[in-house]
Amino acid sequence: MEEQIEKVLISEEELKKRVSQLGEEITKDYRGKDLLIIGIFKGAVPFLADLIRHIKIPLRYDFMAVSSYGSATRSSGAVRILKDLDTSVEDVHVLIVEDIVDTGLTLKYLKENLSRRHPQSLKVITLLDKPERREVDVQPDYNGFVIPNEFVVGYGLDFNEIFRNLPYIGILKPEAYEK
Ligand code: 5GP
């Protein structure tokens, strides 16, 4: 698996440090508030698991799965819910946890969908942000790293479902796509 990685973009140490800083920020911003963290399957799972252990206030978490519109490619931008929440978000402070914001289409859909359910507040944290690729006007409230327009894998991010278990964020060798 690792022989298919061209370059490590964000190391395991850098991830650890930044995730811990983000946890501290969220602890500060949400103290005294009823916090519900919503992880987006599947990519956000490692980030969520590490992040919550740096948040030092009570919280609950739940997950949603949405359809993606083609792995590395573009398409219509239509997003669909595959798994909805088990919990109500009404009157609670919701923080969506995403792996990456790319075109922004998924996040825009999620924000619109969840805001119709009347949370007390609705914010977004993403590990990675690729602003060059944005097609709709949507910004994360917290962001781990701004990255260039490269297809990345690792730490939850996949290529054809593989590479999610890499402990760092890497860029694939072109041969890996061509197989
Ligand atoms: P959007 O384009 O809607 O902002 O991003 C949708 C989804 O595309 C992300 O949640 C992520 O699963 C996937 N995605 C976008 N950019 C990348 C990337 O560089 N690598 C991987 N593995 N997935 C990506």
Coordinates of N, CA, C and O and ligand atoms in Angstrom, one line a residue:
M1 N 0.8 -1.2 0.0 CA 0.0 0.0 0.0 C 0.9 1.3 0.0 O 0.7 2.1 -0.8
E2 N 1.9 1.3 0.9 CA 2.7 2.5 1.0 C 3.5 2.8 -0.2 O 3.9 3.9 -0.4
E3 N 3.8 1.7 -0.9 CA 4.7 1.9 -2.1 C 3.9 2.6 -3.2 O 4.5 3.1 -4.2
Q4 N 2.6 2.7 -3.0 CA 1.8 3.5 -4.0 C 1.6 5.0 -3.7 O 1.0 5.7 -4.4
I5 N 2.3 5.4 -2.6 CA 2.2 6.8 -2.2 C 3.4 7.5 -2.8 O 4.6 7.2 -2.5
E6 N 3.1 8.6 -3.5 CA 4.2 9.4 -4.1 C 4.9 10.3 -3.1 O 6.1 10.4 -3.0
K7 N 4.0 10.8 -2.2 CA 4.5 11.8 -1.3 C 3.6 11.9 0.0 O 2.4 11.9 -0.2
V8 N 4.2 12.1 1.1 CA 3.4 12.4 2.3 C 3.2 13.9 2.4 O 4.1 14.7 2.4
L9 N 1.9 14.2 2.4 CA 1.6 15.7 2.4 C 1.5 16.2 3.8 O 1.9 17.3 4.1
I10 N 0.8 15.4 4.7 CA 0.7 15.8 6.1 C 1.1 14.5 6.9 O 0.4 13.5 6.8
S11 N 2.1 14.7 7.7 CA 2.6 13.5 8.5 C 1.7 13.2 9.7 O 0.9 14.0 10.1
E12 N 1.9 12.0 10.2 CA 1.2 11.6 11.4 C 1.4 12.6 12.6 O 0.4 12.9 13.3
E13 N 2.6 13.1 12.7 CA 2.9 14.0 13.8 C 2.1 15.4 13.6 O 1.5 15.9 14.5
E14 N 2.1 15.8 12.4 CA 1.4 17.1 12.1 C -0.1 16.9 12.3 O -0.7 17.8 12.8
L15 N -0.6 15.8 11.9 CA -2.0 15.5 12.1 C -2.4 15.5 13.6 O -3.3 16.2 14.1
K16 N -1.6 14.8 14.4 CA -1.8 14.8 15.9 C -1.8 16.1 16.5 O -2.7 16.5 17.3
K17 N -0.8 16.9 16.1 CA -0.7 18.3 16.7 C -1.9 19.2 16.4 O -2.5 19.8 17.2
R18 N -2.3 19.1 15.1 CA -3.4 20.0 14.7 C -4.7 19.5 15.2 O -5.5 20.4 15.6
V19 N -4.9 18.2 15.3 CA -6.2 17.7 15.8 C -6.3 18.1 17.3 O -7.4 18.4 17.7
S20 N -5.2 18.0 18.0 CA -5.3 18.4 19.4 C -5.6 19.9 19.6 O -6.4 20.3 20.4
Q21 N -5.0 20.7 18.7 CA -5.3 22.2 18.8 C -6.8 22.4 18.5 O -7.5 23.2 19.1
L22 N -7.3 21.7 17.5 CA -8.7 21.9 17.1 C -9.6 21.4 18.3 O -10.7 22.1 18.6
G23 N -9.3 20.4 18.9 CA -10.0 19.9 20.1 C -10.1 21.0 21.2 O -11.1 21.2 21.8
E24 N -8.9 21.6 21.4 CA -8.9 22.7 22.4 C -9.8 23.8 22.0 O -10.5 24.4 22.9
E25 N -9.8 24.2 20.8 CA -10.6 25.3 20.3 C -12.1 25.0 20.5 O -12.9 25.9 21.0
I26 N -12.5 23.8 20.2 CA -13.9 23.4 20.3 C -14.3 23.3 21.8 O -15.4 23.8 22.1
T27 N -13.4 22.8 22.6 CA -13.6 22.8 24.0 C -14.0 24.2 24.5 O -15.0 24.4 25.3
K28 N -13.2 25.2 24.1 CA -13.4 26.6 24.5 C -14.7 27.1 24.0 O -15.5 27.7 24.7
D29 N -14.9 26.9 22.7 CA -16.1 27.5 22.0 C -17.4 26.9 22.5 O -18.5 27.5 22.4
Y30 N -17.4 25.6 22.9 CA -18.7 25.0 23.2 C -18.9 24.7 24.7 O -19.9 24.0 25.0
R31 N -18.1 25.2 25.5 CA -18.2 25.0 27.0 C -19.6 25.5 27.4 O -20.0 26.6 27.0
G32 N -20.3 24.7 28.2 CA -21.6 25.0 28.7 C -22.8 24.8 27.6 O -23.9 25.2 27.9
K33 N -22.4 24.3 26.4 CA -23.4 24.1 25.4 C -23.7 22.6 25.2 O -22.8 21.8 25.4
D34 N -24.9 22.3 24.7 CA -25.3 21.0 24.5 C -24.8 20.6 23.1 O -25.4 21.0 22.1
L35 N -23.6 19.9 23.0 CA -22.9 19.7 21.7 C -23.2 18.3 21.1 O -23.1 17.3 21.8
L36 N -23.7 18.3 19.9 CA -23.9 17.1 19.1 C -22.9 17.1 17.9 O -23.0 18.0 17.0
I37 N -22.0 16.1 17.9 CA -21.1 16.0 16.7 C -21.7 15.1 15.7 O -22.1 14.0 16.1
I38 N -21.7 15.5 14.5 CA -22.2 14.6 13.4 C -21.1 14.3 12.5 O -20.6 15.1 11.7
G39 N -20.7 13.0 12.5 CA -19.6 12.5 11.6 C -20.2 12.1 10.3 O -21.3 11.5 10.3
I40 N -19.5 12.4 9.2 CA -20.0 11.9 7.9 C -19.2 10.7 7.4 O -18.0 10.8 7.2
F41 N -19.9 9.6 7.3 CA -19.3 8.3 6.8 C -18.7 8.5 5.4 O -19.3 9.2 4.6
K42 N -17.7 7.8 5.0 CA -16.9 7.0 6.0 C -15.6 7.8 6.3 O -14.9 7.5 7.3
G43 N -15.3 8.7 5.5 CA -14.0 9.4 5.6 C -13.7 10.1 6.9 O -12.5 10.2 7.3
A44 N -14.7 10.6 7.6 CA -14.5 11.4 8.7 C -14.2 10.6 10.0 O -13.9 11.1 11.1
V45 N -14.3 9.3 9.9 CA -14.2 8.4 11.1 C -12.9 8.5 11.9 O -13.0 8.8 13.1
P46 N -11.7 8.4 11.3 CA -10.5 8.5 12.1 C -10.4 9.9 12.7 O -10.0 10.1 13.8
F47 N -10.7 10.9 11.9 CA -10.6 12.3 12.4 C -11.5 12.5 13.6 O -11.1 13.0 14.6
L48 N -12.8 12.1 13.4 CA -13.7 12.2 14.5 C -13.2 11.5 15.8 O -13.3 12.0 16.9
A49 N -12.7 10.3 15.6 CA -12.3 9.5 16.7 C -11.1 10.1 17.5 O -11.1 10.1 18.7
D50 N -10.2 10.7 16.7 CA -9.1 11.4 17.4 C -9.6 12.8 18.0 O -9.2 13.1 19.1
L51 N -10.4 13.5 17.2 CA -10.8 14.8 17.7 C -11.6 14.8 19.0 O -11.3 15.6 19.9
I52 N -12.5 13.9 19.1 CA -13.4 13.9 20.3 C -12.6 13.6 21.6 O -12.9 14.1 22.7
R53 N -11.4 12.9 21.4 CA -10.6 12.7 22.6 C -9.8 13.9 23.1 O -9.2 13.9 24.1
H54 N -9.9 15.0 22.3 CA -9.2 16.2 22.7 C -10.3 17.3 23.0 O -10.0 18.4 23.2
I55 N -11.6 16.9 23.0 CA -12.6 17.8 23.4 C -13.0 17.4 24.9 O -13.4 16.3 25.2
K56 N -12.8 18.4 25.8 CA -12.9 18.1 27.2 C -14.2 18.5 27.8 O -14.2 19.0 29.0
I57 N -15.3 18.5 27.1 CA -16.6 18.8 27.6 C -17.5 17.7 27.2 O -17.2 16.9 26.3
P58 N -18.7 17.5 27.9 CA -19.6 16.5 27.5 C -20.1 16.7 26.0 O -20.3 17.8 25.6
L59 N -20.3 15.6 25.3 CA -20.8 15.7 24.0 C -21.4 14.4 23.6 O -21.2 13.4 24.2
R60 N -22.3 14.4 22.6 CA -22.8 13.2 22.0 C -22.3 13.2 20.5 O -22.0 14.2 19.9
Y61 N -22.3 12.0 19.9 CA -22.0 12.0 18.5 C -22.9 11.0 17.8 O -23.4 10.0 18.4
D62 N -23.1 11.3 16.5 CA -24.0 10.5 15.6 C -23.4 10.5 14.2 O -22.4 11.3 14.0
F63 N -23.9 9.7 13.3 CA -23.3 9.7 12.0 C -24.4 9.8 10.9 O -25.5 9.4 11.1
M64 N -23.9 10.3 9.8 CA -24.8 10.3 8.6 C -23.9 9.8 7.4 O -22.7 10.0 7.4
A65 N -24.6 9.1 6.5 CA -23.9 8.7 5.3 C -24.6 9.4 4.1 O -25.8 9.4 4.1
V66 N -23.9 10.0 3.2 CA -24.5 10.6 2.0 C -23.8 10.0 0.8 O -22.7 9.5 0.9
S67 N -24.5 10.0 -0.3 CA -24.0 9.4 -1.5 C -22.9 10.3 -2.0 O -23.1 11.5 -2.0
S68 N -21.8 9.8 -2.5 CA -20.9 10.6 -3.2 C -21.1 10.5 -4.6 O -21.8 9.5 -5.1
Y69 N -20.7 11.4 -5.4 CA -21.0 11.4 -6.8 C -19.9 11.0 -7.7 O -19.4 11.8 -8.5
G70 N -19.3 9.9 -7.4 CA -18.2 9.4 -8.2 C -16.9 9.6 -7.5 O -16.6 10.7 -7.0
S71 N -16.0 8.6 -7.4 CA -14.9 8.7 -6.4 C -14.0 9.9 -6.7 O -14.0 10.8 -6.0
A72 N -13.2 9.8 -7.8 CA -12.2 10.9 -8.0 C -12.8 11.9 -9.0 O -12.1 12.9 -9.3
T73 N -13.9 11.6 -9.6 CA -14.4 12.4 -10.7 C -15.5 13.3 -10.4 O -16.0 13.3 -9.3
R74 N -15.9 14.1 -11.3 CA -17.0 15.1 -11.1 C -18.3 14.5 -11.6 O -18.2 13.6 -12.5
S75 N -19.4 15.0 -11.2 CA -20.6 14.6 -11.8 C -21.7 15.7 -11.5 O -21.4 16.8 -11.4
S76 N -22.9 15.2 -11.4 CA -24.0 16.2 -11.4 C -24.0 17.0 -10.1 O -24.6 18.1 -10.1
G77 N -23.4 16.5 -9.0 CA -23.5 17.2 -7.8 C -24.7 16.9 -6.9 O -24.9 17.4 -5.9
A78 N -25.5 15.9 -7.4 CA -26.6 15.5 -6.6 C -26.2 14.7 -5.4 O -25.3 13.8 -5.5
V79 N -26.7 15.0 -4.2 CA -26.3 14.4 -3.0 C -27.6 13.7 -2.4 O -28.7 14.3 -2.5
R80 N -27.4 12.5 -1.9 CA -28.6 11.8 -1.3 C -28.2 11.3 0.1 O -27.0 10.9 0.3
I81 N -29.1 11.2 1.0 CA -28.8 10.6 2.3 C -29.0 9.1 2.2 O -30.0 8.6 1.8
L82 N -27.9 8.4 2.6 CA -28.0 6.9 2.6 C -28.3 6.4 4.0 O -28.9 5.4 4.2
K83 N -27.8 7.2 5.0 CA -28.1 6.8 6.4 C -28.3 8.2 7.2 O -27.5 9.0 7.1
D84 N -29.5 8.2 7.8 CA -29.8 9.5 8.5 C -29.4 9.3 10.0 O -29.0 8.3 10.4
L85 N -29.6 10.4 10.7 CA -29.2 10.5 12.1 C -30.2 9.6 12.9 O -31.4 9.4 12.5
D86 N -29.7 9.1 14.1 CA -30.6 8.4 15.0 C -31.2 9.4 16.0 O -32.2 9.1 16.7
T87 N -30.6 10.6 16.0 CA -30.9 11.6 17.0 C -31.6 12.8 16.4 O -31.3 13.2 15.3
S88 N -32.4 13.5 17.2 CA -32.9 14.8 16.8 C -31.9 15.9 17.0 O -31.1 15.9 18.0
V89 N -31.8 16.9 16.1 CA -30.9 18.0 16.3 C -31.6 19.3 16.8 O -30.9 20.3 17.0
E90 N -32.9 19.2 17.0 CA -33.6 20.3 17.4 C -33.1 20.9 18.7 O -32.9 20.2 19.7
D91 N -32.8 22.2 18.6 CA -32.3 23.0 19.8 C -31.0 22.6 20.4 O -30.6 23.0 21.5
V92 N -30.2 21.8 19.7 CA -28.8 21.5 20.1 C -27.8 22.2 19.2 O -28.1 22.6 18.1
H93 N -26.6 22.2 19.8 CA -25.5 22.8 19.0 C -24.8 21.7 18.2 O -24.2 20.8 18.7
V94 N -25.0 21.9 16.9 CA -24.5 20.8 16.0 C -23.2 21.2 15.3 O -23.0 22.3 14.8
L95 N -22.2 20.2 15.4 CA -21.0 20.4 14.7 C -20.8 19.3 13.7 O -20.6 18.1 14.1
I96 N -20.8 19.6 12.4 CA -20.6 18.6 11.4 C -19.1 18.3 11.2 O -18.3 19.3 11.1
V97 N -18.7 17.0 11.2 CA -17.3 16.7 11.1 C -17.1 16.1 9.7 O -17.6 15.0 9.4
E98 N -16.3 16.7 8.8 CA -16.1 16.3 7.5 C -14.6 15.9 7.3 O -13.7 16.5 8.0
D99 N -14.3 15.0 6.4 CA -12.9 14.7 6.1 C -12.3 15.8 5.2 O -11.2 16.3 5.5
I100 N -13.0 16.2 4.1 CA -12.4 17.2 3.2 C -13.6 18.0 2.5 O -14.6 17.4 2.3
V101 N -13.4 19.2 2.3 CA -14.3 20.0 1.5 C -13.6 20.4 0.2 O -12.5 21.0 0.2
D102 N -14.2 19.9 -0.8 CA -13.6 19.9 -2.2 C -14.5 20.9 -3.0 O -14.3 22.1 -2.9
T103 N -15.4 20.4 -3.8 CA -16.3 21.3 -4.5 C -17.2 22.1 -3.6 O -17.7 23.1 -3.9
G104 N -17.5 21.5 -2.4 CA -18.4 22.1 -1.4 C -19.8 21.6 -1.6 O -20.7 21.9 -0.8
L105 N -20.1 20.8 -2.6 CA -21.5 20.4 -2.9 C -22.1 19.5 -1.7 O -23.2 19.7 -1.3
T106 N -21.3 18.6 -1.2 CA -21.8 17.8 -0.1 C -22.1 18.6 1.1 O -23.2 18.5 1.7
L107 N -21.2 19.5 1.5 CA -21.4 20.3 2.6 C -22.6 21.3 2.5 O -23.3 21.5 3.5
K108 N -22.7 21.8 1.3 CA -23.9 22.7 1.1 C -25.2 22.0 1.3 O -26.1 22.4 2.0
Y109 N -25.2 20.8 0.8 CA -26.4 20.0 0.9 C -26.7 19.7 2.4 O -27.8 19.8 2.9
L110 N -25.6 19.2 3.1 CA -25.8 18.8 4.5 C -26.2 20.0 5.4 O -27.1 19.9 6.2
K111 N -25.6 21.2 5.1 CA -26.0 22.4 5.9 C -27.4 22.7 5.7 O -28.1 23.0 6.6
E112 N -27.9 22.7 4.4 CA -29.2 23.1 4.1 C -30.2 22.1 4.8 O -31.2 22.4 5.4
N113 N -29.8 20.8 4.6 CA -30.7 19.7 5.2 C -30.8 19.8 6.7 O -31.9 19.8 7.2
L114 N -29.7 20.0 7.4 CA -29.7 20.0 8.8 C -30.3 21.3 9.4 O -30.9 21.3 10.4
S115 N -30.1 22.4 8.7 CA -30.6 23.7 9.2 C -32.2 23.7 9.2 O -32.8 24.3 10.0
R116 N -32.8 22.9 8.3 CA -34.2 22.8 8.3 C -34.8 22.0 9.5 O -36.0 22.0 9.7
R117 N -33.9 21.4 10.2 CA -34.3 20.6 11.4 C -34.2 21.5 12.7 O -34.2 20.9 13.8
H118 N -33.9 22.7 12.5 CA -33.8 23.7 13.6 C -32.8 23.4 14.8 O -33.2 23.4 15.9
P119 N -31.6 23.2 14.4 CA -30.6 23.1 15.5 C -30.4 24.5 16.1 O -30.7 25.5 15.5
Q120 N -29.9 24.6 17.4 CA -29.6 25.9 18.0 C -28.5 26.6 17.2 O -28.5 27.8 17.1
S121 N -27.5 25.9 16.8 CA -26.5 26.4 16.0 C -25.9 25.3 15.1 O -26.1 24.1 15.4
L122 N -25.3 25.7 14.0 CA -24.8 24.6 13.0 C -23.5 25.1 12.5 O -23.4 26.1 11.8
K123 N -22.4 24.4 12.8 CA -21.1 24.7 12.3 C -20.4 23.5 11.7 O -20.9 22.4 11.9
V124 N -19.3 23.7 11.1 CA -18.6 22.7 10.3 C -17.2 22.7 10.7 O -16.5 23.7 10.6
I125 N -16.6 21.5 10.9 CA -15.2 21.3 11.0 C -14.8 20.3 10.0 O -15.4 19.3 9.8
T126 N -13.7 20.7 9.2 CA -13.2 19.8 8.2 C -11.7 19.6 8.5 O -11.0 20.6 8.9
L127 N -11.2 18.4 8.3 CA -9.8 18.2 8.4 C -9.0 18.9 7.3 O -8.0 19.6 7.6
L128 N -9.5 18.8 6.1 CA -8.8 19.3 4.9 C -9.8 20.2 4.1 O -11.0 19.9 4.0
D129 N -9.2 21.2 3.5 CA -10.0 22.1 2.7 C -9.2 22.4 1.4 O -8.0 22.7 1.4
K130 N -9.9 22.1 0.3 CA -9.3 22.4 -1.0 C -10.0 23.6 -1.7 O -10.8 23.3 -2.6
P131 N -9.7 24.8 -1.3 CA -10.5 25.9 -1.7 C -10.5 26.2 -3.3 O -11.4 26.7 -3.8
E132 N -9.4 25.7 -3.9 CA -9.3 26.0 -5.3 C -10.4 25.3 -6.1 O -10.7 25.6 -7.3
R133 N -10.9 24.2 -5.6 CA -11.9 23.4 -6.3 C -13.3 23.8 -6.0 O -14.3 23.2 -6.5
R134 N -13.5 24.8 -5.2 CA -14.9 25.1 -4.7 C -15.8 25.5 -5.9 O -15.4 26.3 -6.7
E135 N -17.0 25.0 -5.9 CA -18.0 25.3 -6.9 C -19.2 26.1 -6.3 O -20.0 26.7 -7.1
V136 N -19.4 25.9 -5.0 CA -20.5 26.6 -4.4 C -19.9 27.4 -3.2 O -18.9 27.0 -2.6
D137 N -20.6 28.4 -2.8 CA -20.1 29.3 -1.7 C -20.4 28.7 -0.3 O -21.5 28.9 0.2
V138 N -19.5 27.9 0.2 CA -19.7 27.3 1.5 C -18.3 27.2 2.1 O -17.3 26.8 1.5
Q139 N -18.2 27.6 3.4 CA -16.9 27.6 4.1 C -17.0 26.8 5.4 O -18.0 27.0 6.1
P140 N -16.0 26.0 5.7 CA -16.0 25.4 7.0 C -15.7 26.5 8.1 O -15.0 27.5 7.8
D141 N -16.2 26.2 9.3 CA -15.9 27.1 10.4 C -14.6 26.8 11.1 O -13.9 27.7 11.6
Y142 N -14.2 25.6 11.1 CA -12.9 25.1 11.6 C -12.3 24.3 10.5 O -13.0 23.5 9.9
N143 N -11.0 24.4 10.4 CA -10.3 23.8 9.3 C -8.9 23.3 9.7 O -8.2 24.1 10.3
G144 N -8.6 22.0 9.5 CA -7.3 21.5 9.9 C -6.2 22.1 9.0 O -5.2 22.7 9.5
F145 N -6.3 21.8 7.7 CA -5.2 22.2 6.8 C -5.9 22.6 5.5 O -6.8 21.9 5.0
V146 N -5.3 23.7 4.9 CA -5.7 24.0 3.5 C -4.7 23.3 2.6 O -3.5 23.4 2.9
I147 N -5.2 22.5 1.6 CA -4.3 21.8 0.8 C -4.4 22.2 -0.7 O -5.5 22.7 -1.1
P148 N -3.4 21.9 -1.5 CA -3.5 22.2 -2.9 C -4.4 21.3 -3.6 O -4.9 20.3 -3.1
N149 N -4.7 21.5 -4.9 CA -5.6 20.7 -5.7 C -5.0 19.4 -6.1 O -4.5 19.3 -7.3
E150 N -4.9 18.5 -5.2 CA -4.3 17.2 -5.4 C -5.3 16.2 -4.8 O -5.9 16.5 -3.8
F151 N -5.3 15.0 -5.4 CA -6.2 13.9 -4.8 C -5.4 13.2 -3.7 O -4.3 12.7 -4.0
V152 N -5.9 13.3 -2.5 CA -5.2 12.8 -1.3 C -5.9 11.5 -0.8 O -7.1 11.4 -0.9
V153 N -5.1 10.7 -0.1 CA -5.6 9.5 0.6 C -5.0 9.4 2.0 O -4.0 10.0 2.3
G154 N -5.6 8.5 2.8 CA -5.1 8.3 4.1 C -5.9 8.9 5.2 O -6.7 9.8 4.9
Y155 N -5.8 8.4 6.4 CA -6.5 9.0 7.6 C -8.0 9.2 7.3 O -8.6 10.2 7.5
G156 N -8.6 8.1 6.7 CA -10.0 8.1 6.4 C -10.3 8.3 5.0 O -11.3 7.8 4.5
L157 N -9.4 8.9 4.2 CA -9.7 9.2 2.8 C -9.2 8.0 1.9 O -8.1 7.5 2.1
D158 N -10.1 7.7 1.0 CA -9.8 6.4 0.2 C -9.6 6.7 -1.3 O -9.9 7.8 -1.8
F159 N -9.0 5.7 -1.9 CA -9.2 5.6 -3.4 C -9.7 4.2 -3.6 O -9.1 3.2 -3.2
N160 N -10.9 4.1 -4.2 CA -11.6 2.8 -4.3 C -11.7 2.0 -3.0 O -11.4 0.8 -3.0
E161 N -12.0 2.7 -1.9 CA -12.1 2.2 -0.6 C -10.8 1.7 0.1 O -10.9 1.3 1.3
I162 N -9.7 1.8 -0.6 CA -8.4 1.4 0.0 C -7.7 2.7 0.5 O -8.1 3.8 0.1
F163 N -6.7 2.5 1.4 CA -5.9 3.6 1.9 C -6.4 4.3 3.1 O -5.8 5.2 3.6
R164 N -7.7 4.0 3.5 CA -8.2 4.8 4.6 C -7.4 4.6 5.9 O -7.5 5.4 6.8
N165 N -6.7 3.5 6.0 CA -6.0 3.2 7.3 C -4.6 3.7 7.3 O -3.9 3.5 8.3
L166 N -4.1 4.4 6.3 CA -2.8 5.1 6.4 C -2.9 6.1 7.5 O -3.8 6.9 7.6
P167 N -1.8 6.2 8.4 CA -1.9 7.2 9.5 C -1.5 8.6 9.1 O -1.5 9.5 10.0
Y168 N -1.3 8.8 7.8 CA -0.9 10.2 7.3 C -1.7 10.5 6.1 O -2.5 9.6 5.6
I169 N -1.6 11.7 5.6 CA -2.3 12.1 4.4 C -1.2 12.1 3.3 O -0.2 12.8 3.4
G170 N -1.5 11.3 2.2 CA -0.5 11.2 1.1 C -1.1 11.5 -0.2 O -2.3 11.5 -0.4
I171 N -0.2 11.6 -1.2 CA -0.6 11.8 -2.6 C -0.2 10.5 -3.3 O 0.9 10.0 -3.1
L172 N -1.2 10.0 -4.1 CA -1.0 8.7 -4.8 C 0.0 8.9 -6.0 O -0.1 9.9 -6.6
K173 N 0.7 7.8 -6.2 CA 1.5 7.8 -7.5 C 0.5 7.6 -8.7 O -0.5 6.9 -8.5
P174 N 0.8 8.2 -9.8 CA -0.2 8.1 -10.9 C -0.5 6.7 -11.3 O -1.6 6.4 -11.7
E175 N 0.5 5.8 -11.2 CA 0.2 4.4 -11.5 C -0.9 3.8 -10.7 O -1.7 2.9 -11.2
A176 N -1.1 4.3 -9.5 CA -2.2 3.7 -8.7 C -3.6 4.0 -9.3 O -4.5 3.2 -9.1
Y177 N -3.7 5.1 -10.0 CA -5.0 5.4 -10.7 C -5.2 4.6 -11.9 O -6.3 4.3 -12.3
E178 N -4.1 4.3 -12.6 CA -4.2 3.7 -13.9 C -4.4 2.2 -13.9 O -4.7 1.6 -14.9
K179 N -4.3 1.6 -12.7 CA -4.6 0.2 -12.6 C -6.0 -0.2 -12.9 O -6.9 0.5 -12.5
Ligands
5GP1 P1 -17.2 17.8 -2.2 O1 -16.7 17.9 -3.6 O2 -18.7 17.6 -2.1 O3 -16.8 19.0 -1.4 O4 -16.5 16.5 -1.5 C1 -17.2 15.3 -1.4 C2 -16.4 14.2 -1.0 O5 -15.4 13.9 -2.1 C3 -15.5 14.3 0.2 O6 -16.2 14.1 1.4 C4 -14.5 13.1 0.0 O7 -15.1 11.9 0.4 C5 -14.4 13.2 -1.5 N1 -13.1 13.8 -1.9 C6 -12.9 15.1 -2.3 N2 -11.6 15.3 -2.5 C7 -11.0 14.2 -2.2 C8 -9.6 13.8 -2.2 O8 -8.6 14.5 -2.5 N3 -9.3 12.5 -1.8 C9 -10.3 11.6 -1.5 N4 -9.9 10.4 -1.1 N5 -11.6 12.0 -1.5 C10 -11.9 13.2 -1.8

